[in-house]
Short mmCIF file of C-alpha atoms in Angstrom, two decimals:
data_model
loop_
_atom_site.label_atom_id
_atom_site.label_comp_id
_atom_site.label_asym_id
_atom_site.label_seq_id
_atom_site.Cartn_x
_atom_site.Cartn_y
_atom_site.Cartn_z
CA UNK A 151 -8.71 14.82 -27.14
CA UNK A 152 -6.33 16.81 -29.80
CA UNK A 153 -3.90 15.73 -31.95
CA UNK A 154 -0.65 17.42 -28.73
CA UNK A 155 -2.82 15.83 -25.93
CA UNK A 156 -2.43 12.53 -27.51
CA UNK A 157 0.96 13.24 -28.29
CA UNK A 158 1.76 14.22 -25.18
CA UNK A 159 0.09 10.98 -23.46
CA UNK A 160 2.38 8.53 -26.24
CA UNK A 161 5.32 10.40 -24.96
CA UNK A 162 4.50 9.66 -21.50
CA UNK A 163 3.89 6.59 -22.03
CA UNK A 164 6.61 5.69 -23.94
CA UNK A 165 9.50 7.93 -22.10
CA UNK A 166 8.58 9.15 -18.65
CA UNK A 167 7.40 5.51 -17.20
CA UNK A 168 3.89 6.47 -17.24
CA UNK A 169 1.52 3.04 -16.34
CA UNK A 170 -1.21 1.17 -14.75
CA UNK A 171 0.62 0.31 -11.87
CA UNK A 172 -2.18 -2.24 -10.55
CA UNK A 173 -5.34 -3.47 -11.37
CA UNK A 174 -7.18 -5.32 -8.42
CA UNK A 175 -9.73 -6.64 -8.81
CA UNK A 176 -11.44 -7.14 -4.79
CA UNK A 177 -13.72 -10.37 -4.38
CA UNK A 178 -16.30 -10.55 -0.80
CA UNK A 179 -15.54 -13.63 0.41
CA UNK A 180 -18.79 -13.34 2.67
CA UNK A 181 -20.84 -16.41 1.37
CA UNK A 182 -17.89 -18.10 1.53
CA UNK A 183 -18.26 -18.29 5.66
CA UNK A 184 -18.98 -21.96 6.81
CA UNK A 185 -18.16 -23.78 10.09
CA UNK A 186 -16.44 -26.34 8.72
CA UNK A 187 -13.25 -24.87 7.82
CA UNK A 188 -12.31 -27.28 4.53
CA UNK A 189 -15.47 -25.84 3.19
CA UNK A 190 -15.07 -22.77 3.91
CA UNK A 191 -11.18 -23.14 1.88
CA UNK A 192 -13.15 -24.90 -0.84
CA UNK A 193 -15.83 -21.99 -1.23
CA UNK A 194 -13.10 -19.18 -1.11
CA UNK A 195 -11.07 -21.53 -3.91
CA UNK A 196 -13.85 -21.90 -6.24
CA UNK A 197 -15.20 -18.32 -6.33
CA UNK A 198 -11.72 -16.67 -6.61
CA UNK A 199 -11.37 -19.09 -9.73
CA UNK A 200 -14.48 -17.99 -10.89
CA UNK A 201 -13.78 -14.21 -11.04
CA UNK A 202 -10.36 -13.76 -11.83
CA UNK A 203 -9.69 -16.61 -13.86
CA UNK A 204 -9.63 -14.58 -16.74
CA UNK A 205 -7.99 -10.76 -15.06
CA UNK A 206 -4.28 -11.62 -16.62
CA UNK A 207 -5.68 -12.42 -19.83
CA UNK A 208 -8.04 -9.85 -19.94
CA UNK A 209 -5.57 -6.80 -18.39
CA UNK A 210 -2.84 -8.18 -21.07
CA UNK A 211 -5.13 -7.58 -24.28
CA UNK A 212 -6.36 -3.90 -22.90
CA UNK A 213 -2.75 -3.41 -22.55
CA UNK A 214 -1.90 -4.07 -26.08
CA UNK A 215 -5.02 -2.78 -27.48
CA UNK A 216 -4.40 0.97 -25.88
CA UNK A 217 -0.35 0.62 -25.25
CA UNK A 218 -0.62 1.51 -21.80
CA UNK A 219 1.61 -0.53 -19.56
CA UNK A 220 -0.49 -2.85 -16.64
CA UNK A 221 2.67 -3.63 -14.48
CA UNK A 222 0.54 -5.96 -11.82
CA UNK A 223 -2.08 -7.99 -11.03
CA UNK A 224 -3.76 -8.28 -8.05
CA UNK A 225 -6.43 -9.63 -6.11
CA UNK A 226 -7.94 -8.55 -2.79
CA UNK A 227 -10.28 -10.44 -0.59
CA UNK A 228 -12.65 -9.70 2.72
CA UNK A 229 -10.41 -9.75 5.52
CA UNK A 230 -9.78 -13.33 6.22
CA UNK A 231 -10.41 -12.80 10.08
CA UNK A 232 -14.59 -12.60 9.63
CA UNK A 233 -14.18 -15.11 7.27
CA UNK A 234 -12.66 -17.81 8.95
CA UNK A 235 -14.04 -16.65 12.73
CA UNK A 236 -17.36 -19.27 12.25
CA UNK A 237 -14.43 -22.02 12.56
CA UNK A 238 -12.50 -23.72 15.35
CA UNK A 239 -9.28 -23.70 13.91
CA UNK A 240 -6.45 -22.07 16.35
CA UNK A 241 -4.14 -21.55 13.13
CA UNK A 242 -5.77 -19.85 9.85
CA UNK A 243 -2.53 -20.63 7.45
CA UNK A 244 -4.93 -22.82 5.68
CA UNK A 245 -6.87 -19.45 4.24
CA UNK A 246 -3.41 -17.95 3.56
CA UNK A 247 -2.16 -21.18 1.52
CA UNK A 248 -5.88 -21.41 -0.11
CA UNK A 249 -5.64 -17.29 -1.17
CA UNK A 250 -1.67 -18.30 -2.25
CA UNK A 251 -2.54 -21.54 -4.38
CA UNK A 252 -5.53 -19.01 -6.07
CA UNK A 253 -2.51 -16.31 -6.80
CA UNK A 254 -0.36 -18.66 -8.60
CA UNK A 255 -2.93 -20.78 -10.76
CA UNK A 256 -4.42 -17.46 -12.14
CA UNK A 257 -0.73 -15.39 -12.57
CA UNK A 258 -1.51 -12.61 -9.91
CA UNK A 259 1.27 -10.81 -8.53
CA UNK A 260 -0.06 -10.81 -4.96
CA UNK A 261 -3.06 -11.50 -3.14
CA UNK A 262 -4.35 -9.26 -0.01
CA UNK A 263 -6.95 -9.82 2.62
CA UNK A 264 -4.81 -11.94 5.26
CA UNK A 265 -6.43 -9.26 7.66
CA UNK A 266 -7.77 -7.80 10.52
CA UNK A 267 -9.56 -4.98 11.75
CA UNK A 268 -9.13 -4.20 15.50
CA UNK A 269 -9.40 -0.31 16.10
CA UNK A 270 -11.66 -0.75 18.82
CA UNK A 271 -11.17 -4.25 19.92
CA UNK A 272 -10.65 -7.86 19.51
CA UNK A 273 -12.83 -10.94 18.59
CA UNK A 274 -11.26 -14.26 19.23
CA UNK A 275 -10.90 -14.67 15.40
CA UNK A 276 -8.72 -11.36 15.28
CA UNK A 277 -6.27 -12.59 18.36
CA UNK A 278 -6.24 -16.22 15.99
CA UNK A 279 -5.68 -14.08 12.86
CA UNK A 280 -2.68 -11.92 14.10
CA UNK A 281 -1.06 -14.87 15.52
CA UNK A 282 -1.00 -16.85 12.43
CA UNK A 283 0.67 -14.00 10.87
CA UNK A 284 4.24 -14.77 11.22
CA UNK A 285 3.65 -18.76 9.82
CA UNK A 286 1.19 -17.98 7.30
CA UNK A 287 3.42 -15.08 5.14
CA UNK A 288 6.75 -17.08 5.95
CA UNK A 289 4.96 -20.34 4.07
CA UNK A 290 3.50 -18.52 1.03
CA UNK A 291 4.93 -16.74 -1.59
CA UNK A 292 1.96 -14.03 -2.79
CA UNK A 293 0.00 -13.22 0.26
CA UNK A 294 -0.30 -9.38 2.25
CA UNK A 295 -1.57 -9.24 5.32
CA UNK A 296 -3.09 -5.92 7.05
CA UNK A 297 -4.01 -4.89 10.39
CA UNK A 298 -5.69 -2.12 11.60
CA UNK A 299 -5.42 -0.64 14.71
CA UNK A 300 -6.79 2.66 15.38
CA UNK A 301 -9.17 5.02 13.71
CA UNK A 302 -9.82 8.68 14.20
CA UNK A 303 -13.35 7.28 15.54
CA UNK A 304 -12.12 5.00 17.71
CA UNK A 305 -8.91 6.05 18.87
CA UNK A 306 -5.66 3.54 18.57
CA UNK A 307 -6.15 -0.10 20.28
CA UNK A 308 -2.48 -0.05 22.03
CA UNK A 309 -2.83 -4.03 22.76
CA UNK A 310 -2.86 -4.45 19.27
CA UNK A 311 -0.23 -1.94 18.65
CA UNK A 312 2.42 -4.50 21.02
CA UNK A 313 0.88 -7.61 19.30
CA UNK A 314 2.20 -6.18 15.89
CA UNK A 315 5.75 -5.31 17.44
CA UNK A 316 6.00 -8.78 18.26
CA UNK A 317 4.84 -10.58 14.81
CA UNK A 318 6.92 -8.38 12.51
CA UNK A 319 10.02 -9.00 14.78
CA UNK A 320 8.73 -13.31 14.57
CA UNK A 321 8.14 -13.48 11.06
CA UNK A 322 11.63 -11.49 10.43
CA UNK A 323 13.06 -14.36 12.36
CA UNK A 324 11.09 -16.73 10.00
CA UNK A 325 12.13 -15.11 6.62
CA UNK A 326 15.67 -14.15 7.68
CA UNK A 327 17.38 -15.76 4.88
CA UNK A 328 15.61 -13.75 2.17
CA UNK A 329 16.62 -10.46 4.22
CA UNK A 330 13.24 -10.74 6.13
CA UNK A 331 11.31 -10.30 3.16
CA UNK A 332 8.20 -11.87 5.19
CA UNK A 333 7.95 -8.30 6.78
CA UNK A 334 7.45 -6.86 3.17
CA UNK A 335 4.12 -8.14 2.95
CA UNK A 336 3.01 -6.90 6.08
CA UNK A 337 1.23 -3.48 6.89
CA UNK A 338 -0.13 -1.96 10.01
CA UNK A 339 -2.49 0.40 9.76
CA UNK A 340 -4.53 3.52 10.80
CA UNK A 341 -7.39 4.49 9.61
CA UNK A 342 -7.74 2.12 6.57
CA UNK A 343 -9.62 2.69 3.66
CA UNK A 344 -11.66 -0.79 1.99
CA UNK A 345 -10.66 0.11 -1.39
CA UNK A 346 -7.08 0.31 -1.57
CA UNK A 347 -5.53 -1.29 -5.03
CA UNK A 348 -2.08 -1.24 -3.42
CA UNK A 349 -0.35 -4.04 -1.83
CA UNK A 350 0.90 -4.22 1.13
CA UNK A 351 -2.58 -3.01 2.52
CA UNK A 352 -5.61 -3.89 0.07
CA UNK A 353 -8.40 -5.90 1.31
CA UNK A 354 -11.83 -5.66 0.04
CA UNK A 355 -14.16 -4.20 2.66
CA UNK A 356 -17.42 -5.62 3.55
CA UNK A 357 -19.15 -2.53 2.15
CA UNK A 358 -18.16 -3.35 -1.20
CA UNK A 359 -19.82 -4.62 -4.23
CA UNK A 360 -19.32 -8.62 -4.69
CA UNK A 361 -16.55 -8.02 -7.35
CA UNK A 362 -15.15 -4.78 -8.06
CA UNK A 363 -12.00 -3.51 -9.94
CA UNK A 364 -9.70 -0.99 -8.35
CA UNK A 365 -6.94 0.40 -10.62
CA UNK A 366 -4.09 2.17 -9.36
CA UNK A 367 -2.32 4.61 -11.37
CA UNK A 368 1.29 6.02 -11.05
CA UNK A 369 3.51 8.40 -13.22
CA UNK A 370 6.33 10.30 -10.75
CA UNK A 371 8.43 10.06 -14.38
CA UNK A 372 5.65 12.29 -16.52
CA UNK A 373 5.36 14.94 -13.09
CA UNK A 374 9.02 15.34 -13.24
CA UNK A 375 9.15 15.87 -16.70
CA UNK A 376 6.37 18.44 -16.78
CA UNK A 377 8.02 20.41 -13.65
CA UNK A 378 11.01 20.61 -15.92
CA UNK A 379 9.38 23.08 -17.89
CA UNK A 380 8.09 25.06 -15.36
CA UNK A 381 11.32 25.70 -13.47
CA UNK A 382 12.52 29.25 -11.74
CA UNK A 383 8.62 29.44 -12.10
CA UNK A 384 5.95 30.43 -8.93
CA UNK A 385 4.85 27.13 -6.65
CA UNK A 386 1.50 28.51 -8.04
CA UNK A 387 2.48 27.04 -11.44
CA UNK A 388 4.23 24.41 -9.92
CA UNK A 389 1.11 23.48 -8.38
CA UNK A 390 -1.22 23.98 -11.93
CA UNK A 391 1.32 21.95 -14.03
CA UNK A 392 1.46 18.88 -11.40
CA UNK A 393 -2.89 18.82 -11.93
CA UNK A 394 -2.88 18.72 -15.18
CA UNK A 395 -0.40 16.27 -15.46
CA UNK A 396 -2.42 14.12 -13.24
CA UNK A 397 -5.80 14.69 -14.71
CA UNK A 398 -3.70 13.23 -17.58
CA UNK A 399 -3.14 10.10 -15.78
CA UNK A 400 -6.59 9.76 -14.15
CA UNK A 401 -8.34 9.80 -17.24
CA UNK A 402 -6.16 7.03 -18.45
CA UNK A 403 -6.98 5.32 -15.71
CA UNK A 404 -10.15 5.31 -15.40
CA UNK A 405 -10.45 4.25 -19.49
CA UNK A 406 -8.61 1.35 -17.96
CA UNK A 407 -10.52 0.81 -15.07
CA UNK A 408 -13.96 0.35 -16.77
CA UNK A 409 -12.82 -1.20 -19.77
CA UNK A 410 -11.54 -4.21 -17.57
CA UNK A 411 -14.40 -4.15 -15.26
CA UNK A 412 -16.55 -4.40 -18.03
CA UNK A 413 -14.66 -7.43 -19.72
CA UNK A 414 -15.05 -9.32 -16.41
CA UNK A 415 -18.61 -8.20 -15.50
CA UNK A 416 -17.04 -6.90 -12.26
CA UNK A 417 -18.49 -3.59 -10.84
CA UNK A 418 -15.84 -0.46 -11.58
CA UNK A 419 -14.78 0.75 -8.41
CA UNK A 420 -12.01 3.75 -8.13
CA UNK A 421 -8.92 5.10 -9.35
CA UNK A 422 -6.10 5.14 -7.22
CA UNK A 423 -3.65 7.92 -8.67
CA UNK A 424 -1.24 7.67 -6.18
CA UNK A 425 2.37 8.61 -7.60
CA UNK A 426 3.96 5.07 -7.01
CA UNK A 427 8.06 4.95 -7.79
CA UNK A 428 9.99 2.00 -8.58
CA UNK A 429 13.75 1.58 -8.10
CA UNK A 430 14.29 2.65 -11.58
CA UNK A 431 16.00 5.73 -12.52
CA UNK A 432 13.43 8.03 -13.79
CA UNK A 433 10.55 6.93 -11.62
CA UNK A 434 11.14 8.61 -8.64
CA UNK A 435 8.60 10.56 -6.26
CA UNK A 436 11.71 12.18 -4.57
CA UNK A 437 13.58 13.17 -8.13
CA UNK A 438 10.02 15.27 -8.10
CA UNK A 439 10.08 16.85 -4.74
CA UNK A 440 13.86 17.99 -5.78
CA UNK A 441 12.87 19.04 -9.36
CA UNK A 442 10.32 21.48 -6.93
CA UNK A 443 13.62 23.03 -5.39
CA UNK A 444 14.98 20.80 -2.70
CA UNK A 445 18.61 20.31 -2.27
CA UNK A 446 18.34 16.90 -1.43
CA UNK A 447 15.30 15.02 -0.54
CA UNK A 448 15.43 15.08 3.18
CA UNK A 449 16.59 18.80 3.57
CA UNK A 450 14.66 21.77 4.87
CA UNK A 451 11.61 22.43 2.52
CA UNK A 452 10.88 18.42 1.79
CA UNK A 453 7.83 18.46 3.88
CA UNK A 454 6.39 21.53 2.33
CA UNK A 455 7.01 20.28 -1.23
CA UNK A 456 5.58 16.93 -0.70
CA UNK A 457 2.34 18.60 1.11
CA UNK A 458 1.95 20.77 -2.50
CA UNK A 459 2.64 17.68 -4.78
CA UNK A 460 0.31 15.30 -2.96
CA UNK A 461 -2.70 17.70 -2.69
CA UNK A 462 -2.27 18.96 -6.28
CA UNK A 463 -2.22 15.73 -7.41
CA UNK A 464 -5.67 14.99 -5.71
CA UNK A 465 -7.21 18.47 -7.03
CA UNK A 466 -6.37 16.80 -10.56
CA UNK A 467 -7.60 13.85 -10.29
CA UNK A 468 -11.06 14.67 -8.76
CA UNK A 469 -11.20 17.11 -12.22
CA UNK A 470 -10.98 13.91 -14.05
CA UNK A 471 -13.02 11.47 -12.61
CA UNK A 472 -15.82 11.19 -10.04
CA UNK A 473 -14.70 7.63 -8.56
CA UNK A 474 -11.66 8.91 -7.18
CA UNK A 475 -10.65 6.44 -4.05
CA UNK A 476 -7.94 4.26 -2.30
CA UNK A 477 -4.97 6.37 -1.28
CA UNK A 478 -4.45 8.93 -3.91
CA UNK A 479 -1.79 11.02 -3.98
CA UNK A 480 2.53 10.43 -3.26
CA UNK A 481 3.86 7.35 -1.80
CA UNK A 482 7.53 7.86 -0.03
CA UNK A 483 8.33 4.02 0.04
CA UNK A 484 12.45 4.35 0.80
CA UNK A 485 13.25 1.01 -0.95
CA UNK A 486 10.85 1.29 -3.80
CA UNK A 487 12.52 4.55 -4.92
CA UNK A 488 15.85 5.62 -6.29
CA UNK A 489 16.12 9.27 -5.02
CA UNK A 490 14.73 8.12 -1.75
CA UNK A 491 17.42 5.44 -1.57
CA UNK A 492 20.46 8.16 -2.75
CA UNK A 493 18.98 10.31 -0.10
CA UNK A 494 19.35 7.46 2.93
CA UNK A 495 22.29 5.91 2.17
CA UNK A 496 23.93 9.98 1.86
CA UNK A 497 22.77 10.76 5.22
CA UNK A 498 20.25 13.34 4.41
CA UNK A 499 16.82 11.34 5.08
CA UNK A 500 16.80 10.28 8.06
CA UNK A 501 14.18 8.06 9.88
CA UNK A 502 12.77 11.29 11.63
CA UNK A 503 12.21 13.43 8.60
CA UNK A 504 10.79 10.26 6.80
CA UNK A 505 8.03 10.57 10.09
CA UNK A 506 7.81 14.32 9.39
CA UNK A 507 6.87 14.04 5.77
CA UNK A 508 4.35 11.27 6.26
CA UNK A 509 2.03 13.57 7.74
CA UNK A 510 1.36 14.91 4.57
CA UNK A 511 2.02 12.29 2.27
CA UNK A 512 -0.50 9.71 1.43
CA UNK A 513 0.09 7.01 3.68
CA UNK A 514 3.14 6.55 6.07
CA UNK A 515 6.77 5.20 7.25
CA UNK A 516 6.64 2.38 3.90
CA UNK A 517 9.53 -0.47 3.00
CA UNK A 518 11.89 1.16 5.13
CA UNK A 519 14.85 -1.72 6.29
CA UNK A 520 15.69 -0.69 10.41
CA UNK A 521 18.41 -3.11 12.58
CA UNK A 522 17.60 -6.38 12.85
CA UNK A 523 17.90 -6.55 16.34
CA UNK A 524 15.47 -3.66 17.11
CA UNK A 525 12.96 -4.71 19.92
CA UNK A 526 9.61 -5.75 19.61
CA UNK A 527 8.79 -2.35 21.73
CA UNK A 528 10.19 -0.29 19.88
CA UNK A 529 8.87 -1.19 16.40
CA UNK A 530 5.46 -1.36 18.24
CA UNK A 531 6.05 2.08 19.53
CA UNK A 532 6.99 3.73 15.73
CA UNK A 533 3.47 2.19 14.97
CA UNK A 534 1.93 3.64 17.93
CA UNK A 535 3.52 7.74 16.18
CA UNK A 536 2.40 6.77 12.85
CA UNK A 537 -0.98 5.97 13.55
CA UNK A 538 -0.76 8.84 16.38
CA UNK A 539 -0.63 11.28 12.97
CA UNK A 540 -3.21 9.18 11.14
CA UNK A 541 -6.37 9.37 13.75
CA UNK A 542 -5.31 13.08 14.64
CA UNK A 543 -5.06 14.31 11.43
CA UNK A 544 -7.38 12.01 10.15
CA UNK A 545 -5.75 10.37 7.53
CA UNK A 546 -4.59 7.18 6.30
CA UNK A 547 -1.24 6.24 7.79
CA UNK A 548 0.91 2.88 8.21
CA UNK A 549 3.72 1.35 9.04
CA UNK A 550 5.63 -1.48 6.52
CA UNK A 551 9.30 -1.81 8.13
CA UNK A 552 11.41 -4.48 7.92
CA UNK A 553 13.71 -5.72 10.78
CA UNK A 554 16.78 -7.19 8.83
CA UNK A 555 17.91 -9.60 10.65
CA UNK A 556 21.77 -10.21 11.19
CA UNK A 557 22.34 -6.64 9.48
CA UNK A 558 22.71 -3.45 11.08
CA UNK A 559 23.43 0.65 9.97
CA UNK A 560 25.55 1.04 7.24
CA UNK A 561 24.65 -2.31 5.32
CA UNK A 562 22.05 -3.14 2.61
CA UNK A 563 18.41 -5.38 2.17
CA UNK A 564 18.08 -6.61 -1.21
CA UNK A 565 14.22 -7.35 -1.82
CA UNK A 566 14.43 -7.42 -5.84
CA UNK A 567 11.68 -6.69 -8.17
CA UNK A 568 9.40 -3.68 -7.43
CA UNK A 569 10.04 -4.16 -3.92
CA UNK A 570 13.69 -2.78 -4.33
CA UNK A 571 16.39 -2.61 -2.16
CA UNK A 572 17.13 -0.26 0.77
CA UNK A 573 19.86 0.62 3.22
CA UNK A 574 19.37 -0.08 6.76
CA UNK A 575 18.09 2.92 8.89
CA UNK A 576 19.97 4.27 11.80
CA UNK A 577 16.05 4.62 13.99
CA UNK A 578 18.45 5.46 17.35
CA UNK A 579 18.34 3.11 20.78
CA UNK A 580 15.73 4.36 23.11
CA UNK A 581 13.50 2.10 24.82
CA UNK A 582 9.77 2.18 24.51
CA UNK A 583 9.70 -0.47 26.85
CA UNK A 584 7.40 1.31 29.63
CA UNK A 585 5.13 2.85 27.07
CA UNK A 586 3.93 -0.19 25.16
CA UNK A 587 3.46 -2.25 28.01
CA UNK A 588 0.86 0.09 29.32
CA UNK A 589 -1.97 -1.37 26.53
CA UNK A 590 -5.31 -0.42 27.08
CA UNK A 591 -6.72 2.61 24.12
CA UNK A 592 -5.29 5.52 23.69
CA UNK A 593 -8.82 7.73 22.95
CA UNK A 594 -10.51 9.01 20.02
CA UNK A 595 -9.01 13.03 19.36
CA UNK A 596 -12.07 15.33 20.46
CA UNK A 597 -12.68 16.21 16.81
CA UNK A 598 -14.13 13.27 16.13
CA UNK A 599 -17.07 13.70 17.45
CA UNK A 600 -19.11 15.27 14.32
CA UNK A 601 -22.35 13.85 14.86
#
């Protein structure tokens, strides 16, 4: 690297909010499986100790070593609904408190794997699972739970699809004081990937190593800043300036990535360069899309421009590394980003455009705050459209919304931290009554037959 490349990187760094926004390190949790449930809690306790024991530590002197910002740690664990099926308990909180007394002895930011995958069907252990949800994140503090529930293989599991209306609108009823916060820490997905760094959804499939590190890399800040120079300029050098800038990124990544893995004899898994924003001014994925040409973020040409940003930012970071994985690409989380919040509480994204644009984003309808009192039907039935545009496109999609309870349109959820704050949605008042409680599967797409 020349002497401007690393110039440019230190200015990054030090001005346009470039960082490691996670480094997860994913334990299997499969020899940890044992009939007798306060064995089972003992084994998962003793081998999460074991392997991350030293991630803080070790993420904090990389940090200062290379002055690259490592915002959080994480941890991510086999989903705890194979794990804890071998027992008879009708209540798995006891795995959630376990993972959430292993979060705070090590200093972890959050722990994922509360989770279950259900595409195609249940097992009793998935039913047991998804009805613990609402008691097991209202009674911890660091726990994400995930649920799958329809694959482009498979086709979407509608059962599960109503069971999720229901436990985000229970554990919004359990976590009410805190603005529902509960429902922050809950994802439902489509077609999810085992490798995700990024919380809400990361769980550590069972095709994965024993340990691995997953690092997850943002920089909306450095795009922006790049695009500046480029403006009045072609979308083809629009699209050239946003890959380089996140080859950029990658490749500090991925130094990252391996150096921790390495520390902590963990197996080096992929880089995650997903533009992640914050709240902060400067850090903002829809600053970027405007900086592109958009009015306002919300406004005719959004979709287009967020299509071009998320697949150049792929094209650069497959140039710069070969263990590309996770997400990758442009999160549009509403209350985790400044412009995104400007742009709701002016009127000019609205829930339907915010549906629009995840079809080409890189996962789906993320932290947005809707009416408290919106039915269990018709959260289950926005599910039911996102994952509609995950298994027919074949993509990753989800849904994270939370159900404020005792707020409506017009007011505010404060979830502080990274997690933001976000006005309340207007999402309209149609029933989706009739169409949830039909159930059953809505079938695989016919292109998903390919073998």
């Amino acid at each position: 690297m020349d002497n401007k490349k690393i110039l440019e990187t230190i200015k990054m760094l030090e001005q346009e909010h470039l960082d490691i926004r996670t480094v997860t390190m994913g334990i299997s949790l499969i020899d940890c499986i044992d009939s007798d449930h306060k064995k089972s809690l003992q084994k998962i306790y003793d081998k999460m100790m074991r392997h991350t024991e030293k991630l803080v530590d070790t993420t904090s002197q990389i940090s200062q070593l290379y002055g690259i910002p490592i915002i959080n740690n994480r941890i991510s664990v086999t989903p705890i609904a194979i794990i804890a099926g071998a027992t008879d308990l009708t209540d798995y909180t006891p795995y959630a408190q376990t993972l959430d007394k292993v979060a705070k002895s090590v200093g972890v930011d959050f722990v994922g794997g509360f989770s279950a995958l259900v595409h195609k069907g249940f097992n009793k252990s998935d039913y047991t699972l998804i009805d613990s949800i609402p008691n097991a994140l209202s009674t911890t503090d660091y726990v994400c739970s995930s649920v799958n529930v329809g694959s482009t293989k498979t086709g979407i599991n509608m059962e599960a699809v109503a069971l999720m209306g229901d436990k985000i609108v229970q554990l919004a009823h359990l976590t009410k004081d805190a603005d529902s916060i509960g429902c922050a820490k809950l994802v439902v997905f489509a077609n999810a990937v085992e490798d995700n760094p990024f919380m809400a959804g990361a769980f550590h499939g069972v095709g994965e190593a024993d340990s691995t590190i997953n690092v997850g890399v943002s920089g909306p800040g450095a795009v922006k800043c790049a695009l500046e120079k480029v403006r009045g300029k072609t979308f083809d050098e629009v699209a050239e300036t946003i890959k380089k800038t996140a080859f950029k990124i990658t490749r500090m990544g991925e130094l990252v990535g391996r150096e921790v893995s390495q520390k902590l004899n963990s197996n080096f898994g992929i880089i995650d360069l997903s533009l992640a924003p914050t709240p902060a001014v400067g850090d903002s994925v829809a600053r970027i899309l405007e900086e592109i040409g958009v009015d306002t973020v919300g406004g005719h040409g959004t979709t287009a421009a967020l299509a071009m940003l998320n697949d150049a930012v792929k094209k650069g970071g497959i140039m710069a590394s070969s263990h590309i994985g996770g997400l990758s690409g442009a999160f549009i989380p509403v209350s985790e980003d400044e412009g995104m919040i400007a742009a709701a509480r002016s009127g000019h994204l609205t829930f339907d455009k915010l549906e629009a644009m995840t079809s080409v984003c890189s996962v789906g309808l993320d932290m947005i705050a809707i009416p408290g009192d919106t039915p269990k039907e018709t959260i289950s039935a926005i599910i039911a459209d996102e994952a509609a545009i995950g298994v027919i496109n074949n993509k990753t999609t989800a849904v994270r919304v939370v159900p404020v309870i005792g707020k409506t349109v017009g007011e505010e959820a404060e979830f502080g931290g990274l997690l933001g704050y976000a006005p309340i949605m207007d999402i309209g008042k149609n029933s989706a009554k009739r169409f949830v409680e039909r159930g059953g599967l809505i079938p695989a797409p016919i292109h998903s037959f390919k073998n």
